[in-house]
C-alpha positions as MATLAB code, in Angstrom:
seq = 'XXXXXXXXXXXXXXXXXXXXXXXXXXXXXXXXXXXXXXXXXXXXXXXXXXXXXXXXXXXXXXXXXXXXXXXXXXXXXXXXXXXXXXXXXXXXXXXXXXXXXXXXXXXXXXXXXXXXXXXXXXXXXXXXXXXXXXXXXXXXXXXXXXXXXXXXXXXXXXXXXXXXXXXXXXXXXXXXXXXXXXXXXXXXXXXXXXXXXXXXXXXXXXXXXXXXXXXXXXXXXXXXXXXXXXXXXXXXXXXXXXXXXXXXXXXXXXXXXXXXXXXXXXXXXXXXXXXXXXXXXXXXXXXXXXXXXXXXXXXXXXXXXXXXXXXXXXXXXXXXXXXXXXXXXXXXXXXXXXXXXXXXXXXXXXXXXXXXXXXXXXXXXXXXXXXXXXXXXXXXXXXXXXXXXXXXXXXXXXXXXXXXXXXXXXXXXXXXXXXXXXXXXXXXXXXXXXXXXXXXXXXXXXXXXXXXXXXXXXXXXXXXXXXXXXXXXXXXXXXXXXXXXXXXXXXXXXXXXXXXXXXXXXXXXXXXXXXXXXXXXXXXXXXX';
ca = [
      -0.065  -33.890   -1.153;
      -2.238  -30.776   -0.910;
      -1.408  -27.299   -2.080;
      -0.243  -26.148    1.328;
       3.520  -26.257    0.969;
       4.801  -23.226   -0.890;
       4.076  -19.516   -1.056;
       5.242  -17.127   -3.757;
       5.810  -13.472   -2.894;
       6.316  -10.831   -5.581;
       7.196   -7.175   -5.069;
       7.437   -4.719   -7.957;
       9.546   -1.668   -7.138;
      10.726    1.279   -9.179;
      14.193   -0.250   -9.645;
      13.867   -3.976   -8.948;
      11.251   -6.728   -9.123;
      11.742   -9.380   -6.430;
      10.258  -12.881   -6.440;
      10.659  -15.447   -3.642;
       9.374  -18.931   -2.908;
       8.883  -19.890    0.742;
       8.195  -23.335    2.154;
       5.605  -24.226    4.798;
       7.863  -22.922    7.587;
       8.516  -19.659    5.691;
      12.101  -20.566    4.791;
      13.405  -19.127    1.504;
      13.629  -21.859   -1.156;
      14.486  -19.595   -4.088;
      14.769  -15.855   -4.661;
      15.579  -13.577   -7.555;
      16.056   -9.821   -7.882;
      15.808   -8.459  -11.400;
      15.507   -5.004  -12.916;
      11.953   -3.702  -13.208;
      11.064   -3.535  -16.889;
       8.952   -0.897  -18.577;
       6.459   -3.701  -19.150;
       5.911   -4.592  -15.480;
       4.192   -7.881  -16.299;
       7.193   -9.110  -18.270;
       9.449   -8.492  -15.258;
       7.104  -10.614  -13.114;
       7.026  -13.393  -15.708;
      10.830  -13.471  -15.881;
      11.166  -13.585  -12.082;
       8.653  -16.414  -11.800;
      10.412  -18.394  -14.505;
      13.756  -18.067  -12.696;
      12.581  -19.100   -9.209;
      10.478  -21.993  -10.507;
      13.424  -23.324  -12.486;
      15.790  -22.864   -9.539;
      13.498  -24.476   -6.956;
      12.173  -27.315   -9.130;
       9.021  -27.413   -6.994;
       5.761  -28.999   -8.100;
       3.485  -26.083   -8.983;
       0.534  -28.108   -7.679;
       1.964  -27.593   -4.175;
       1.795  -23.770   -4.307;
      -0.715  -22.553   -1.717;
      -0.970  -18.972   -2.943;
       0.761  -16.089   -4.705;
       0.866  -12.589   -3.195;
       1.793   -9.461   -5.113;
       2.926   -6.025   -4.033;
       2.403   -3.814   -7.059;
       2.928   -0.221   -8.159;
       0.314   -0.333  -10.933;
      -2.168    1.992   -9.192;
       0.543    4.360   -7.965;
       2.146    4.651  -11.394;
      -1.175    5.250  -13.134;
      -2.013    8.166  -10.810;
       1.455    9.725  -10.860;
       1.823    9.370  -14.630;
      -1.840   10.359  -15.294;
      -2.051    7.333  -17.569;
      -4.698    4.625  -18.189;
      -7.164    6.201  -15.744;
     -10.876    5.439  -16.046;
     -13.425    8.154  -16.826;
     -15.025    8.950  -13.458;
     -18.395   10.354  -12.367;
     -18.090   11.996   -8.940;
     -21.367   11.750   -7.020;
     -21.637   13.594   -3.705;
     -24.762   12.934   -1.609;
     -24.908   16.070    0.525;
     -27.730   18.507   -0.294;
     -29.069   20.771    1.071;
     -25.723   21.160    2.912;
     -22.229   20.019    1.959;
     -21.667   22.021   -1.218;
     -19.545   24.839    0.208;
     -16.311   23.040   -0.667;
     -16.648   21.634   -4.189;
     -15.440   18.202   -5.208;
     -11.966   17.985   -6.802;
     -10.932   21.222   -5.100;
      -7.168   21.859   -5.369;
      -6.692   18.905   -7.710;
      -4.194   19.347  -10.541;
      -5.992   20.107  -13.787;
      -4.043   17.442  -15.671;
      -5.234   14.753  -13.234;
      -8.933   15.690  -13.434;
      -8.574   15.881  -17.203;
      -6.924   12.447  -17.355;
      -9.917   10.882  -15.615;
     -12.522   13.074  -17.326;
     -14.056   13.758  -13.936;
     -17.586   15.222  -13.805;
     -19.350   16.044  -10.517;
     -22.990   15.565   -9.512;
     -24.793   16.580   -6.286;
     -27.751   14.769   -4.720;
     -29.966   15.364   -1.697;
     -29.099   13.093    1.204;
     -26.432   12.200    3.731;
     -26.672   12.104    7.517;
     -25.593   13.968   10.619;
     -22.789   12.676   12.868;
     -25.355   10.637   14.832;
     -27.047    9.107   11.781;
     -30.015   11.517   11.501;
     -30.822   12.218    7.802;
     -29.967   15.639    6.361;
     -32.816   15.543    3.851;
     -34.940   12.394    4.135;
     -34.573    8.777    5.156;
     -34.350    7.554    1.551;
     -32.856    9.061   -1.580;
     -35.121   10.698   -4.145;
     -35.225    7.979   -6.807;
     -36.260   10.406   -9.549;
     -33.317   12.684   -8.765;
     -30.955    9.690   -8.784;
     -32.247    8.469  -12.157;
     -31.754   11.924  -13.694;
     -28.103   11.874  -12.584;
     -27.630    8.298  -13.793;
     -29.030    9.236  -17.194;
     -26.405   11.985  -17.489;
     -23.705    9.558  -16.373;
     -24.763    7.065  -19.036;
     -24.794    9.726  -21.766;
     -21.272   10.794  -20.750;
     -20.078    7.173  -21.238;
     -18.577    7.122  -17.774;
     -16.466    4.067  -16.912;
     -16.518    4.308  -13.101;
     -18.586    6.021  -10.402;
     -17.267    7.409   -7.106;
     -20.042    7.847   -4.513;
     -19.530    9.864   -1.320;
     -22.209   10.670    1.248;
     -21.831   12.952    4.256;
     -20.948   10.911    7.381;
     -21.263    7.636    5.492;
     -18.868    5.929    7.979;
     -21.729    6.402   10.452;
     -24.534    5.368    8.074;
     -23.763    4.201    4.541;
     -27.369    3.484    3.529;
     -27.611    6.357    1.006;
     -24.401    5.285   -0.750;
     -25.690    1.732   -1.016;
     -29.080    2.924   -2.276;
     -27.467    4.917   -5.082;
     -25.225    1.970   -5.978;
     -28.309   -0.240   -6.253;
     -30.057    2.254   -8.560;
     -26.869    2.503  -10.657;
     -26.582   -1.262  -11.122;
     -30.257   -1.533  -12.031;
     -29.958    1.259  -14.636;
     -26.398    0.801  -15.945;
     -26.015   -2.945  -15.491;
     -24.617   -5.183  -12.728;
     -21.002   -4.877  -13.929;
     -20.714   -1.098  -13.603;
     -17.690   -0.082  -11.503;
     -18.857    1.696   -8.327;
     -16.684    2.802   -5.402;
     -18.377    3.751   -2.109;
     -16.497    6.100    0.211;
     -17.661    4.207    3.308;
     -15.602    1.241    2.099;
     -12.429    3.238    1.363;
     -11.686    6.100    3.721;
     -12.481    7.118    7.274;
     -13.905   10.349    8.693;
     -13.379   13.716    6.933;
     -15.535   14.304    3.884;
     -13.041   15.864    1.435;
     -10.164   13.448    2.024;
     -12.525   10.455    1.985;
     -14.078   11.664   -1.259;
     -10.628   12.166   -2.789;
      -9.648    8.604   -1.875;
     -12.878    7.312   -3.405;
     -12.319    9.179   -6.679;
      -8.730    7.934   -6.960;
      -9.901    4.374   -6.346;
     -12.596    4.618   -9.022;
     -10.036    5.942  -11.518;
      -7.667    2.955  -11.145;
     -10.149    0.066  -10.936;
      -9.594   -0.647  -14.635;
      -5.821   -0.631  -14.149;
      -6.102   -3.088  -11.256;
      -8.391   -5.420  -13.181;
      -5.943   -5.560  -16.087;
      -2.990   -6.159  -13.735;
      -4.840   -8.908  -11.886;
      -5.916  -10.627  -15.084;
      -2.362  -10.377  -16.428;
      -0.933  -11.986  -13.295;
      -3.498  -14.798  -13.323;
      -2.777  -15.494  -16.990;
       0.971  -15.556  -16.283;
       0.450  -18.063  -13.478;
      -1.619  -20.256  -15.784;
       1.258  -20.260  -18.288;
       3.414  -21.827  -15.576;
       0.693  -24.294  -14.634;
      -0.093  -22.488  -11.376;
      -3.766  -22.627  -10.446;
      -3.974  -21.170   -6.957;
      -5.251  -18.266   -4.882;
      -3.922  -14.793   -5.588;
      -3.639  -12.004   -3.035;
      -2.536   -8.379   -3.304;
      -0.524   -6.559   -0.640;
      -2.218   -3.622    1.089;
      -0.550   -0.494    2.419;
      -1.053   -1.544    6.052;
       1.174   -4.612    5.763;
      -1.596   -7.152    5.208;
      -3.130   -8.899    2.188;
      -6.485   -8.812    0.451;
      -8.109  -11.370   -1.816;
      -7.901  -10.866   -5.585;
     -11.562   -9.888   -5.990;
     -11.169   -7.186   -3.331;
      -7.935   -5.910   -4.875;
      -9.817   -5.311   -8.111;
     -12.477   -3.349   -6.214;
     -10.169   -1.385   -3.907;
      -6.870   -0.944   -5.795;
      -6.122    2.364   -4.067;
      -5.330    0.331   -0.925;
      -2.279   -1.097   -2.718;
      -0.625    2.343   -2.860;
       2.372    2.305   -0.538;
       2.360   -1.497   -0.235;
       6.040   -1.736   -1.231;
       7.468   -0.097    1.915;
       5.046   -1.984    4.163;
       6.085   -5.278    2.572;
       9.678   -4.440    3.474;
       8.718   -3.545    7.053;
       6.858   -6.809    7.541;
       9.609   -8.812    5.880;
      12.254   -7.138    8.044;
      10.316   -7.896   11.223;
       9.948  -11.536   10.219;
      13.588  -12.019    9.174;
      14.910  -10.352   12.336;
      12.384  -11.963   14.675;
      11.567   -8.520   16.106;
       8.061   -7.121   16.595;
       9.258   -3.680   17.715;
      12.054   -2.153   15.684;
      13.063    0.528   13.204;
      13.384   -0.646    9.599;
      15.514    1.058    6.957;
      14.712   -0.238    3.479;
      17.590    0.916    1.274;
      16.801    0.466   -2.398;
      18.532    1.573   -5.560;
      17.308    5.170   -5.467;
      15.861    5.937   -2.043;
      15.653    4.794    1.565;
      12.324    4.361    3.343;
      12.480    4.327    7.132;
       9.523    3.058    9.139;
       8.802    1.605   12.539;
       7.199   -1.671   13.588;
       4.866   -1.700   16.600;
       3.731   -5.116   17.848;
       4.463   -6.688   14.487;
       2.640   -4.140   12.294;
       3.853   -0.942   10.591;
       2.932    2.210   12.498;
       0.300    4.081   10.524;
       0.537    7.731    9.583;
      -1.595    9.973   11.796;
      -1.871   12.731    9.180;
      -3.535   12.930    5.785;
      -1.334   11.573    3.003;
      -0.889   13.040   -0.469;
      -1.078   10.661   -3.418;
      -0.269   12.162   -6.798;
      -0.809   15.631   -5.328;
      -4.230   14.691   -3.856;
      -4.936   14.775   -0.115;
      -6.385   11.451    1.086;
      -7.206    9.814    4.416;
      -6.922    6.086    3.820;
      -4.403    4.220    5.911;
      -0.749    4.594    4.966;
       2.452    3.640    6.779;
       4.321    6.324    8.704;
       7.493    6.694    6.654;
      10.449    8.992    6.240;
      12.019    8.832    2.771;
      15.450   10.152    1.856;
      17.281   10.282   -1.469;
      19.869    7.640   -0.631;
      20.188    4.275   -2.360;
      22.719    1.902   -3.792;
      22.732    3.800   -7.062;
      22.866    7.306   -5.558;
      25.423    9.550   -7.234;
      28.283   10.858   -5.081;
      29.356   14.373   -6.120;
      32.545   16.029   -4.913;
      33.089   19.788   -4.995;
      36.285   20.640   -3.166;
      35.778   19.525    0.421;
      32.021   19.200   -0.002;
      30.480   15.781   -0.657;
      26.886   15.480   -1.869;
      25.062   12.157   -1.906;
      21.890   11.847   -3.983;
      19.096   12.444   -4.613;
      20.111   11.749   -8.234;
      20.669    8.051   -8.874;
      21.720    5.751  -11.705;
      18.970    3.384  -10.467;
      18.695    0.121  -12.356;
      21.561    1.214  -14.656;
      24.098    0.750  -11.858;
      25.549   -2.312  -13.598;
      26.465   -0.085  -16.562;
      27.254    3.315  -15.039;
      28.947    2.658  -11.666;
      32.756    2.824  -11.683;
      33.077   -0.630  -10.129;
      31.080   -2.021  -13.056;
      33.236   -0.245  -15.657;
      31.249    2.984  -15.895;
      32.294    6.523  -15.046;
      29.781    7.563  -12.350;
      30.816    7.458   -8.669;
      27.995    5.858   -6.685;
      27.388    4.974   -3.050;
      27.924    1.318   -3.927;
      31.399    2.210   -5.217;
      32.116    3.955   -1.899;
      30.956    0.948    0.144;
      33.108   -1.397   -1.953;
      36.161    0.864   -1.660;
      35.663    1.104    2.116;
      35.567   -2.676    2.388;
      32.124   -2.773    4.033;
      30.429   -4.423    1.039;
      31.129   -7.174   -1.456;
      29.320   -8.020   -4.681;
      29.546  -11.438   -6.317;
      28.526  -10.206   -9.775;
      31.408  -11.026  -12.164;
      30.926   -7.692  -13.892;
      31.891   -5.878  -10.676;
      35.633   -5.330  -10.130;
      36.558   -3.414   -6.935;
      40.099   -2.853   -8.245;
      38.635   -0.191  -10.533;
      38.231    1.889   -7.360;
      41.876    1.817   -6.274;
      42.405    5.370   -7.506;
      39.876    6.826   -5.023;
      41.304    8.987   -2.216;
      40.945    7.017    1.081;
      39.978   10.239    2.885;
      37.193   10.845    0.344;
      35.949    7.279    0.823;
      35.933    7.657    4.615;
      34.090   10.985    4.579;
      31.522    9.671    2.078;
      30.929    6.556    4.188;
      30.472    8.693    7.289;
      27.897   10.788    5.456;
      26.004    7.704    4.207;
      25.780    6.307    7.733;
      24.805    9.708    9.143;
      21.955   10.121    6.632;
      20.465    6.730    7.518;
      20.848    7.119   11.287;
      19.346   10.632   11.238;
      16.276    9.327    9.399;
      15.992    6.472   11.932;
      16.173    8.965   14.787;
      13.476   11.165   13.254;
      10.983    8.291   12.980;
      11.151    7.621   16.722;
       8.543    9.081   19.066;
      10.490    8.424   22.275;
      14.071    8.295   23.488;
      13.828    4.542   24.051;
      16.517    2.748   22.000;
      15.264    0.420   19.285;
      17.215   -1.979   17.076;
      17.618   -0.935   13.445;
      16.968   -3.609   10.822;
      18.534   -3.000    7.407;
      16.884   -4.533    4.338;
      16.802   -3.930    0.609;
      19.382   -4.292   -2.120;
      21.225   -1.200   -0.885;
      21.495   -2.332    2.735;
      25.146   -3.204    2.123;
      25.900    0.532    2.334;
      25.683    0.598    6.141;
      28.009   -1.602    8.202;
      26.594   -3.452   11.188;
      27.484   -1.758   14.471;
      28.039    1.638   12.821;
      28.247    4.498   15.358;
      27.649    1.963   18.145;
      24.025    1.396   17.068;
      22.288   -1.979   17.325;
      22.122   -2.556   13.573;
      20.907   -5.882   12.188;
      21.147   -7.071    8.596;
      19.322  -10.419    8.541;
      19.876  -13.199    6.058;
      17.883  -12.711    2.805;
      17.562   -9.008    3.621;
      17.814   -8.153   -0.067;
      14.397   -9.685   -0.792;
      12.616   -8.671    2.445;
       9.890   -6.890    0.472;
       8.839  -10.013   -1.437;
       9.096  -12.072    1.762;
       6.843   -9.537    3.496;
       4.264   -9.977    0.759;
       4.435  -13.770    1.084;
       4.079  -14.026    4.877;
       1.549  -11.241    5.489;
      -1.818  -11.807    7.166;
      -5.218  -10.697    5.909;
      -6.964   -7.945    7.862;
     -10.101   -5.873    8.244;
     -10.439   -2.412    9.732;
     -13.299   -0.268   11.033;
     -13.119    3.468   11.755;
     -16.481    5.042   12.547;
     -18.585    7.019   15.035;
     -20.974    5.432   17.541;
     -23.581    7.433   19.461;
     -24.147    5.718   22.821;
     -27.490    7.314   23.716;
     -29.342    4.118   22.753;
     -26.504    1.616   22.932;
     -23.994    0.821   25.644;
     -20.259    1.348   25.242;
     -19.693   -2.401   25.404;
     -22.279   -3.042   22.669;
     -20.669   -0.415   20.431;
     -17.232   -1.985   20.910;
     -18.617   -5.438   20.176;
     -20.307   -4.214   16.989;
     -17.081   -2.568   15.806;
     -15.080   -5.715   16.536;
     -17.593   -7.922   14.718;
     -17.459   -5.656   11.661;
     -13.642   -5.712   11.644;
     -13.576   -9.511   11.956;
     -16.071   -9.871    9.088;
     -13.927   -7.613    6.894;
     -10.878   -9.752    7.699;
     -12.824  -12.850    6.647;
     -13.827  -11.142    3.399;
     -10.173  -10.345    2.701;
      -9.254  -14.022    3.004;
      -8.311  -14.566    6.671;
      -8.915  -17.918    8.361;
     -12.045  -17.364   10.538;
     -10.648  -19.670   13.237;
      -7.476  -17.609   13.719;
      -8.594  -13.963   13.423;
      -7.589  -11.753   16.333;
      -8.195   -8.127   17.275;
      -4.714   -6.629   16.909;
      -5.470   -2.966   17.533;
      -8.328   -0.962   19.042;
      -8.652    2.734   19.793;
     -11.617    4.464   21.437;
     -11.793    8.268   21.487;
     -14.766   10.003   23.213;
     -15.812   13.089   21.218;
     -16.909   15.333   24.062;
     -17.564   18.282   21.764;
     -20.504   16.419   20.160;
     -23.842   15.810   21.920;
     -25.111   12.276   22.357;
     -22.063   10.619   23.966;
     -20.359   10.001   20.631;
     -17.261    7.803   20.393;
     -14.861    7.292   17.510;
     -13.922    3.605   17.454;
     -11.064    2.212   15.363;
     -10.626   -1.557   15.330;
      -8.265   -3.731   13.310;
      -8.614   -7.525   13.065;
      -6.052   -9.772   11.382;
      -5.293  -13.428   10.882;
      -3.309  -15.819    8.675;
      -4.679  -16.589    5.249;
      -7.248  -19.321    4.860;
      -5.570  -22.078    2.860;
      -7.708  -24.843    1.387;
      -5.842  -28.148    1.385;
];
């Protein structure tokens, strides 16, 4: 029997770590939700141990393991374990009016020891060189010598309009590997962000700073799997709801930022059988509301801040509110306040229903009779002293907060079903306020399921000048590039499809320029 039977999905959140095992038809065989530990790897190990023991499957029949992780996010937010980065901008004689790292927090630039260098090069919007066709090798070697003396651990390379022509970025990377060695960590902006120099450069710098973190996380996961006798493919969840192969995750870890909410969106769509719906992922501390369009999370159309830095890589369009299963309910006279403070993973110690002294939203849902918890430590009779009017008003406010967020995410008046997932989804009763609310089976582990069932994808976002090429040829080139990227990420070449394409003529530029965005996706390639 080949290794094509089981998939393991893992999602590491701020409060809980979820692990699931799915069979060949994506049915849940085993699932566990445990508190996220300070040592993230240990939480993953514990979850794996539990589901493997519960399922009693043969580890030789595991096709792959997919992980949604917060390693990169945490490193940037906490300013911890970041690599020392050299920021190389290929832009002279233009492109120096807005300096690199502008408006970055000083503690973040200090944490990554960032130093900037400028080189002659880059291109115009139509691919014409700003300085010369090739980089000045002598100038590049002078910069590389300084980078070596500074004992830099990673290099972030950004060239003007590199999404149009990335040749200068690739030339510098070649010089760097020849001078510094083939294993030097280099991030090219053309492989990370889309158009817009500053935001693309920011994304590139952030990626370079967390490559070391990602490599350690990946190695830790692989070693953990080996301890359980699991020798299989490993994939990481991306922030667009798809997966990328392990080797790519180690090169582009910044694409894992925001993967948690997208895992939940994909898992919710799968569990509900809906391709177009609103998803409310209610966790222990917060609720993330997103929208699924044709089976994929709608992407944000504006630049996204990560750790206080403006970026332009793809991120899901989300609305987050401070409401979760551990949110604290405060009463001041007739006023009721819910969140944003939360007891989080300490709910089993601090909530009244668990013997604590803090009134939480979970306590309210239990008292209202809309939720039940099988944990023997939870005793709803501890809530008998609560005023029924208080319980009703608090429940109304909980439902109102969720439904308002769902209404805000919509872009039209067309009604859409609302799918509730996450450990805190028990807070909202089905059919509340007459809405079409669905809480599917296994909704509590939708995020890990989303990681396990996701496809691999590739995306292209670039400019094409159609003076010397037809529109059809430009579209074909973009599609071929997107398909190749999907293959590189691990998709089965026989099943890749174009799932999204957008063509925008840029009439304000000469040369009949078009911006073409293409996304290709397909199920993972599984070797039997």
